[in-house]
mmCIF file of C-alpha atoms in Angstrom:
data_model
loop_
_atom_site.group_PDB
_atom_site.id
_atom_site.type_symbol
_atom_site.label_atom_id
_atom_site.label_comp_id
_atom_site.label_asym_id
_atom_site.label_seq_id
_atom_site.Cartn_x
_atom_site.Cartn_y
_atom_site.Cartn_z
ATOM 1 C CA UNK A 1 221.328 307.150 254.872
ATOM 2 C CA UNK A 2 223.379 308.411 251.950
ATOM 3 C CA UNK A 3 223.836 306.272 248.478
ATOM 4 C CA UNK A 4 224.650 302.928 248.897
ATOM 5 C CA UNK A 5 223.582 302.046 252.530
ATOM 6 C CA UNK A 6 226.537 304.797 253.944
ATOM 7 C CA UNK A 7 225.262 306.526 257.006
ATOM 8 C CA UNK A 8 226.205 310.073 257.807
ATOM 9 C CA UNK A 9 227.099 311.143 261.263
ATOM 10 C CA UNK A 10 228.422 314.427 262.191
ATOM 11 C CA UNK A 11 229.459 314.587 266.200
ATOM 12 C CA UNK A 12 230.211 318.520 267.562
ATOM 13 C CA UNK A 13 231.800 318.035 270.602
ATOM 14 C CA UNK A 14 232.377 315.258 273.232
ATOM 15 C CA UNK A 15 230.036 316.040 275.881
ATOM 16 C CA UNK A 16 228.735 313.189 278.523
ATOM 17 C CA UNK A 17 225.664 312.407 275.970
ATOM 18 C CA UNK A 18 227.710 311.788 273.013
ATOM 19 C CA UNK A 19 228.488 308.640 273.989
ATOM 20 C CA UNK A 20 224.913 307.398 274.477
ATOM 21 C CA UNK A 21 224.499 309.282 271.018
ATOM 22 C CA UNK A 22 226.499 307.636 269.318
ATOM 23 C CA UNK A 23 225.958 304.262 270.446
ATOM 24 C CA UNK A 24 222.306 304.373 269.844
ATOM 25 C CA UNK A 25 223.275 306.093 266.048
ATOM 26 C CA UNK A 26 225.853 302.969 265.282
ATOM 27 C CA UNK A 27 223.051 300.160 266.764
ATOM 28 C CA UNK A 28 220.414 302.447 264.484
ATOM 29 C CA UNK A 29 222.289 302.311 261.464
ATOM 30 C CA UNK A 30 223.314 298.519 261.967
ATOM 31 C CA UNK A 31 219.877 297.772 262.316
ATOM 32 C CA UNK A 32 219.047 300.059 258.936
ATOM 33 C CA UNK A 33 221.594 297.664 256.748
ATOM 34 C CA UNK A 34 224.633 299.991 256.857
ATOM 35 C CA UNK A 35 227.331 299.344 254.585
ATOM 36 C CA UNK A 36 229.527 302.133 255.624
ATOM 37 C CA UNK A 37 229.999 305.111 257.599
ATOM 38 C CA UNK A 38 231.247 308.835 257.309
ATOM 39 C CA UNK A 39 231.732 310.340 260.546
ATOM 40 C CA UNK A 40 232.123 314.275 260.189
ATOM 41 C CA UNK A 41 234.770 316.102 263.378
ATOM 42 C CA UNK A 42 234.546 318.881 261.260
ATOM 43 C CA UNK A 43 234.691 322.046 263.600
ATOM 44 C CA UNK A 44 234.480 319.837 266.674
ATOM 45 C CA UNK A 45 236.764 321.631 269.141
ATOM 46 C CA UNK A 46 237.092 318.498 271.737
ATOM 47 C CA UNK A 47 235.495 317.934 275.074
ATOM 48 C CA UNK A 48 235.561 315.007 276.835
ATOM 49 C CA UNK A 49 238.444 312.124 277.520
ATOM 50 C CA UNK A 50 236.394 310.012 278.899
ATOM 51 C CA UNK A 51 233.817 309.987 276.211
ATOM 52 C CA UNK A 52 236.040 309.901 273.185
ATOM 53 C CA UNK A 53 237.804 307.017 274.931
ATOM 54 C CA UNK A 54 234.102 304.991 275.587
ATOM 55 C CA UNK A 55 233.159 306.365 271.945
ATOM 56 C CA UNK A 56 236.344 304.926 270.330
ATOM 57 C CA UNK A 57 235.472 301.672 272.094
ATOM 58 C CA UNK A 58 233.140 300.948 270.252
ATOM 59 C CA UNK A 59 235.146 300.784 266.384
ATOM 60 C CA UNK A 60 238.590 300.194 267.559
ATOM 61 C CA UNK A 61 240.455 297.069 267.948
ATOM 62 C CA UNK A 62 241.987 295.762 270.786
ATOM 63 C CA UNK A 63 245.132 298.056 271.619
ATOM 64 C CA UNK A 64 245.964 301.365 272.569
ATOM 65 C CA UNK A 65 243.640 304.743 272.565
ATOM 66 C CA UNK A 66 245.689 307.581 273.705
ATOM 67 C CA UNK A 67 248.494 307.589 276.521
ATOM 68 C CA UNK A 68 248.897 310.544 278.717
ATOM 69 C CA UNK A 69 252.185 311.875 280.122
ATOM 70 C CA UNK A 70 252.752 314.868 282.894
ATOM 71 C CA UNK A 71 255.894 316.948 283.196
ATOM 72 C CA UNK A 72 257.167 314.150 285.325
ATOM 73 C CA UNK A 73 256.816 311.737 283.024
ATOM 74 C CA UNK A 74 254.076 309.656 284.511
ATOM 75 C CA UNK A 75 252.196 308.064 281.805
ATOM 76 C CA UNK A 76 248.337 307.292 282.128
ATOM 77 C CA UNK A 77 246.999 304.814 279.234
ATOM 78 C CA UNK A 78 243.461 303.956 278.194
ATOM 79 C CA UNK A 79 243.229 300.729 276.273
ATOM 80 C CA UNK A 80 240.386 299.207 273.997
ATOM 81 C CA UNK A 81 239.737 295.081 274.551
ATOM 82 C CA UNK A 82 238.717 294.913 270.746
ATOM 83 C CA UNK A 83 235.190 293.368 271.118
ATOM 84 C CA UNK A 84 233.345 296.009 268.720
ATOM 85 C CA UNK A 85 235.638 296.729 266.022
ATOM 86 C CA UNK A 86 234.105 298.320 263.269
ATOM 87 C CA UNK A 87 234.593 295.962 259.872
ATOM 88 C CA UNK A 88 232.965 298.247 257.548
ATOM 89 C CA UNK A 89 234.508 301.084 255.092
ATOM 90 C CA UNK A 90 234.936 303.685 257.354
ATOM 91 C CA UNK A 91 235.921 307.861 256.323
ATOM 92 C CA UNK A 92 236.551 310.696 258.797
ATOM 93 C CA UNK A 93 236.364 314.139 258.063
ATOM 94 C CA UNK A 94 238.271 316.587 259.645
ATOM 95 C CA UNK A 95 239.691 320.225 259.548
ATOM 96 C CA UNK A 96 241.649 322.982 260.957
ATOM 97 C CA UNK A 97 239.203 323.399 263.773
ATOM 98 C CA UNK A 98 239.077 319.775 264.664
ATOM 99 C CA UNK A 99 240.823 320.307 268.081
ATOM 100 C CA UNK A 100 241.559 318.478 271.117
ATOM 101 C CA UNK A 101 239.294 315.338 271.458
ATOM 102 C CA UNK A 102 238.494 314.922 267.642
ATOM 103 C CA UNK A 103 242.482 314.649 267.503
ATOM 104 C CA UNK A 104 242.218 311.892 269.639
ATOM 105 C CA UNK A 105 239.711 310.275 267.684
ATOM 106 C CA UNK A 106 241.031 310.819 264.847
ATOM 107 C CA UNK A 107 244.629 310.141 266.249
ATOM 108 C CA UNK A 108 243.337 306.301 266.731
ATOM 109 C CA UNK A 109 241.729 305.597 263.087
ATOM 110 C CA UNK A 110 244.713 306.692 261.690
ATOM 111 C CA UNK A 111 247.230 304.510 263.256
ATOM 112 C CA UNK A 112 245.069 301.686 263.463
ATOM 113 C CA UNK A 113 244.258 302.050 259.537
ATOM 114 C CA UNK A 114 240.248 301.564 260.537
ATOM 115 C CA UNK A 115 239.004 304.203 258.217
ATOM 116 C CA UNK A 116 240.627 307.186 255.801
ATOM 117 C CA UNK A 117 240.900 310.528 257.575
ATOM 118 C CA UNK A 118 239.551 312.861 254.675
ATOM 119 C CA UNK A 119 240.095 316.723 254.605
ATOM 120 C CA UNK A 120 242.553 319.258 255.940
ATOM 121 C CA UNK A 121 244.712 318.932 259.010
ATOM 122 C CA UNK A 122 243.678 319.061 262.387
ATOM 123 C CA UNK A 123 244.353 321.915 264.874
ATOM 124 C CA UNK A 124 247.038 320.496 266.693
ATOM 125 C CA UNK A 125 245.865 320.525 270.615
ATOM 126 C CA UNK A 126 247.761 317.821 272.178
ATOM 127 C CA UNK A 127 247.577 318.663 275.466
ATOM 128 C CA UNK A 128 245.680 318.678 278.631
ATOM 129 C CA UNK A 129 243.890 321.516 280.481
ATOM 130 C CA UNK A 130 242.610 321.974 283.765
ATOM 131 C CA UNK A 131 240.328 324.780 284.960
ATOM 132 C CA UNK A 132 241.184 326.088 288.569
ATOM 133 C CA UNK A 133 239.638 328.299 290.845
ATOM 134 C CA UNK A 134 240.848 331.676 291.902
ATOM 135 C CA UNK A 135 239.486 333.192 295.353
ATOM 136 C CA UNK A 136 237.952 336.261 293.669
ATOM 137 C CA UNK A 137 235.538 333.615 291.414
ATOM 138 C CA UNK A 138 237.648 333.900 288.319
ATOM 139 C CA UNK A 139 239.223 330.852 286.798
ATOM 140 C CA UNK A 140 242.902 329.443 285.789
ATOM 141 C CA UNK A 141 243.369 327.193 282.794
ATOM 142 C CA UNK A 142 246.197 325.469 283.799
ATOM 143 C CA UNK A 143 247.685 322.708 281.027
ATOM 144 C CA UNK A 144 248.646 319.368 283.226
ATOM 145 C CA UNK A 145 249.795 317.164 280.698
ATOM 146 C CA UNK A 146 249.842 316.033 276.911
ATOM 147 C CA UNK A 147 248.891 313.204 275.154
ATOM 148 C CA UNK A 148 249.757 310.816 272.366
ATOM 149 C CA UNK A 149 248.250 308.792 269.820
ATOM 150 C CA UNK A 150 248.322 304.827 270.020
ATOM 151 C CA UNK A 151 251.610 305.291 267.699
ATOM 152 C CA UNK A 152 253.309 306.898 270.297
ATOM 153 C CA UNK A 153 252.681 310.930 267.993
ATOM 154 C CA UNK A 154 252.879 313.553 269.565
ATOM 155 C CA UNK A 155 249.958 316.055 267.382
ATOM 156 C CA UNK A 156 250.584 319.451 269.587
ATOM 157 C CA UNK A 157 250.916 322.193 267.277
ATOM 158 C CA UNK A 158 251.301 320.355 264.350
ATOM 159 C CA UNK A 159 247.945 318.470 264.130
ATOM 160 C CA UNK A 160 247.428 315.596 262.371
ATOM 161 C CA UNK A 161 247.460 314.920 258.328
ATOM 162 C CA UNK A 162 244.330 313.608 256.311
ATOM 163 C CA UNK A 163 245.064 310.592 254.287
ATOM 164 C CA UNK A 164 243.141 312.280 251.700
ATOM 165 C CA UNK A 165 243.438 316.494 251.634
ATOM 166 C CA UNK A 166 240.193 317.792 250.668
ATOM 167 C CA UNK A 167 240.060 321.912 250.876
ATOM 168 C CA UNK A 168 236.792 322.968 251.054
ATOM 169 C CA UNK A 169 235.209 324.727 248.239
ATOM 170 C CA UNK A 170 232.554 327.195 248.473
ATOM 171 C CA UNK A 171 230.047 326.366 244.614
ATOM 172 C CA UNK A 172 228.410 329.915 244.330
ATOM 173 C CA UNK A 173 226.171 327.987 241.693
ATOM 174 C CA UNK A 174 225.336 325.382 244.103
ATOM 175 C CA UNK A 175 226.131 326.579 247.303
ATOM 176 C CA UNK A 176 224.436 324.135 249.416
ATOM 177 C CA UNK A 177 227.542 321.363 248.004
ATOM 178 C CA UNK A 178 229.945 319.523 249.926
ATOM 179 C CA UNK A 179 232.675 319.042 248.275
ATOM 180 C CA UNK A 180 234.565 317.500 251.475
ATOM 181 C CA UNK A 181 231.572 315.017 252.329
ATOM 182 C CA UNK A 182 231.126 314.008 248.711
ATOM 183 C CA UNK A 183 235.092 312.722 248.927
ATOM 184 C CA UNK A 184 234.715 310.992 252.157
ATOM 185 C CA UNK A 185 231.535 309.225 250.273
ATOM 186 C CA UNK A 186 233.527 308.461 247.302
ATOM 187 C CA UNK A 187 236.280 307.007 249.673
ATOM 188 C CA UNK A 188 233.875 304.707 251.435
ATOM 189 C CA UNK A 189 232.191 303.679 248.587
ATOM 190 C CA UNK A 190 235.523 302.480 247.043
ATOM 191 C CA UNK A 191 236.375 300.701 249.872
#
């Protein structure tokens, strides 16, 4: 717990426990008085739909997550119903290697106006990739389709903006700061 009640929680990937993770972190905090919440997608390449889409059920209101269209044009869509939206001052951090499923999530706090994405832009991996294989026990990446924010954006190689563009900078006289985290603080706490 940081100044003022505002909880800290940095997520490194989307992997089947994050979910569970998470939720427990967010009932935790709740429980603890929290007033506000930075989560950090710093360096988080991605991982898992599926789990970004359960984890973003649990801030988002009812709408959109992410839609996801083939070649073809067929269009897959995963919705929220809106029944744990998150009504507290809310910050995201996020960087050049937030990739893939931290786009996602941070695709959907953006355009629902939730919380303040706070940093540098995102990678800019919009699309889907499947691994396949080969006979000889190699594998294929093979990229099946791309995806778009509830807005309708398309991120793929252009990533998504911050509201608020932090770079980071490295204190040689303090070199344990956070420059980055201390905005995203600063944000909620204004909030």
């Amino acid at each position: 717990m940081k100044e003022d009640k505002i909880r800290c929680n940095s997520v490194q990937g989307f992997e089947d426990v994050t979910y569970d993770e998470f939720k427990a972190a967010l009932e935790e905090h709740e429980a603890q008085g929290m007033e506000g919440l930075v989560i950090d997608l710093r360096h988080n390449p991605g991982g898992n739909l599926d789990t970004v889409v359960e984890m973003l059920k649990l801030i988002l209101p009812e709408g959109r997550i992410v839609s996801i269209k083939d070649k073809y044009g067929n269009e897959e869509t995963y919705d929220c119903d809106g029944k744990h939206e998150f009504q507290k001052p809310l910050a995201v951090l996020v960087n050049g290697y937030s990739a893939s499923a931290s786009e996602i999530f941070a695709g959907a706090v953006k355009d629902y106006g939730i919380g303040t994405l706070v940093g540098t832009t995102t990678y800019g991996k919009g699309i889907v990739q499947e691994l396949f294989s080969l006979e000889d026990d190699t594998m294929i990446t093979i990229t099946t389709a791309e995806y778009f924010t509830p807005s309708g954006e398309k991120i793929h190689k252009k990533g998504i903006q911050p509201d608020v563009e932090v770079e980071y900078t490295y204190d040689a006289a303090n070199p344990t700061s956070a420059n980055q985290l201390q905005k995203a603080l600063d944000v909620v706490q204004s909030t």
